[in-house]
Amino acid sequence: MFFKRRASERSEFAKELRTEILQYGEIPEDSGSFKGTMHRNWMSLKSTFSSNNEEAILEEAIKGEEESLEVYNDLIQERNLPPSIDSLLIKHKNAIQASINTEKMHEELVS
């Protein structure tokens, strides 16, 4: 359930950003490097799931979330984004950080 909620939340993030970009008359691009990073993270997480080691699964999930957080931080630093997109990125970044905090708490409980 935890991972389904995260996937649903990330899907909603993408929809919100796409909608916002379209409102500015731009066509959202799918970033090849971002897709590649997400695919690698998913494959690594999938491999970790097969080990059935809860602590390892949480560690891999945290790693993926921290990489996402870095991407958001880089985007926020650009300073050339419209205010509405900037605030949306900050909202998403805060949600990702909250997720990391939750995952780290769970990790401490299982270790």
Coordinates of C-alpha atoms in Angstrom, one line a residue:
M1 CA 0.0 0.0 0.0
F2 CA 2.8 2.4 0.9
F3 CA 4.4 2.1 -2.6
K4 CA 1.0 2.4 -4.3
R5 CA 0.4 5.6 -2.5
R6 CA 3.8 6.9 -3.5
A7 CA 3.2 6.0 -7.1
S8 CA -0.2 7.6 -7.1
E9 CA 1.2 10.8 -5.6
R10 CA 4.1 11.0 -8.1
S11 CA 1.6 10.5 -10.9
E12 CA -0.5 13.4 -9.5
F13 CA 2.7 15.5 -9.4
A14 CA 3.3 14.9 -13.1
K15 CA -0.3 15.8 -14.0
E16 CA -0.1 19.0 -12.0
L17 CA 3.1 20.0 -13.6
R18 CA 1.9 19.1 -17.1
T19 CA -1.3 21.2 -16.5
E20 CA 0.6 24.1 -15.3
I21 CA 3.1 24.0 -18.2
L22 CA 0.2 23.8 -20.7
Q23 CA -1.4 26.9 -19.1
Y24 CA 1.7 28.8 -20.1
G25 CA 1.2 27.7 -23.7
E26 CA 4.2 25.3 -23.6
I27 CA 4.3 21.7 -24.5
P28 CA 5.7 19.6 -21.6
E29 CA 8.7 17.5 -22.6
D30 CA 9.4 14.0 -21.3
S31 CA 13.0 14.2 -20.1
G32 CA 15.0 11.2 -21.3
S33 CA 17.4 11.4 -18.5
F34 CA 14.7 11.7 -15.9
K35 CA 12.9 8.7 -17.4
G36 CA 16.2 6.8 -17.4
T37 CA 16.8 7.6 -13.7
M38 CA 13.3 6.5 -12.8
H39 CA 13.6 3.3 -14.7
R40 CA 17.0 2.5 -13.0
N41 CA 15.5 3.3 -9.6
W42 CA 12.5 1.1 -10.3
M43 CA 14.6 -1.9 -11.5
S44 CA 16.9 -1.6 -8.5
L45 CA 13.8 -1.4 -6.2
K46 CA 12.2 -4.4 -8.0
S47 CA 15.4 -6.4 -7.5
T48 CA 15.5 -5.5 -3.9
F49 CA 11.8 -6.6 -3.5
S50 CA 12.8 -10.1 -4.7
S51 CA 15.2 -10.3 -1.7
N52 CA 12.2 -9.9 0.6
N53 CA 14.4 -7.9 3.0
E54 CA 12.2 -5.1 4.4
E55 CA 15.2 -2.9 5.5
A56 CA 16.8 -3.2 2.1
I57 CA 13.6 -2.3 0.4
L58 CA 13.2 0.8 2.6
E59 CA 16.8 1.8 2.0
E60 CA 16.3 1.6 -1.8
A61 CA 13.0 3.6 -1.6
I62 CA 14.8 6.3 0.4
K63 CA 17.6 6.4 -2.1
G64 CA 15.1 6.9 -4.9
E65 CA 13.2 9.6 -3.0
E66 CA 16.5 11.4 -2.2
E67 CA 17.4 11.4 -6.0
S68 CA 14.0 12.9 -6.8
L69 CA 14.5 15.5 -4.1
E70 CA 17.8 16.5 -5.7
V71 CA 16.0 17.0 -9.1
Y72 CA 13.4 19.2 -7.5
N73 CA 16.1 21.2 -5.6
D74 CA 17.9 21.8 -8.9
L75 CA 14.8 23.0 -10.6
I76 CA 13.9 25.3 -7.7
Q77 CA 17.4 26.9 -7.9
E78 CA 16.9 27.9 -11.5
R79 CA 15.0 31.1 -10.5
N80 CA 13.6 31.6 -14.0
L81 CA 10.4 29.7 -13.5
P82 CA 7.0 31.3 -13.2
P83 CA 5.9 31.7 -9.6
S84 CA 3.0 29.2 -9.9
I85 CA 5.3 26.5 -11.2
D86 CA 7.9 27.4 -8.5
S87 CA 5.3 27.1 -5.8
L88 CA 4.1 23.7 -7.2
L89 CA 7.7 22.4 -7.2
I90 CA 8.1 23.5 -3.6
K91 CA 4.9 21.8 -2.7
H92 CA 6.1 18.6 -4.4
K93 CA 9.5 18.8 -2.8
N94 CA 8.0 19.2 0.7
A95 CA 5.8 16.1 0.1
I96 CA 8.9 14.1 -1.1
Q97 CA 10.8 15.2 2.0
A98 CA 7.9 14.1 4.2
S99 CA 7.9 10.8 2.5
I100 CA 11.6 10.4 3.1
N101 CA 11.1 11.2 6.8
T102 CA 8.4 8.6 7.0
E103 CA 10.5 6.0 5.3
K104 CA 13.5 6.7 7.5
M105 CA 11.2 6.3 10.6
H106 CA 10.0 2.9 9.3
E107 CA 13.5 1.9 8.5
E108 CA 14.5 2.6 12.1
L109 CA 11.6 0.5 13.3
V110 CA 12.6 -2.5 11.3
S111 CA 16.4 -2.4 11.9

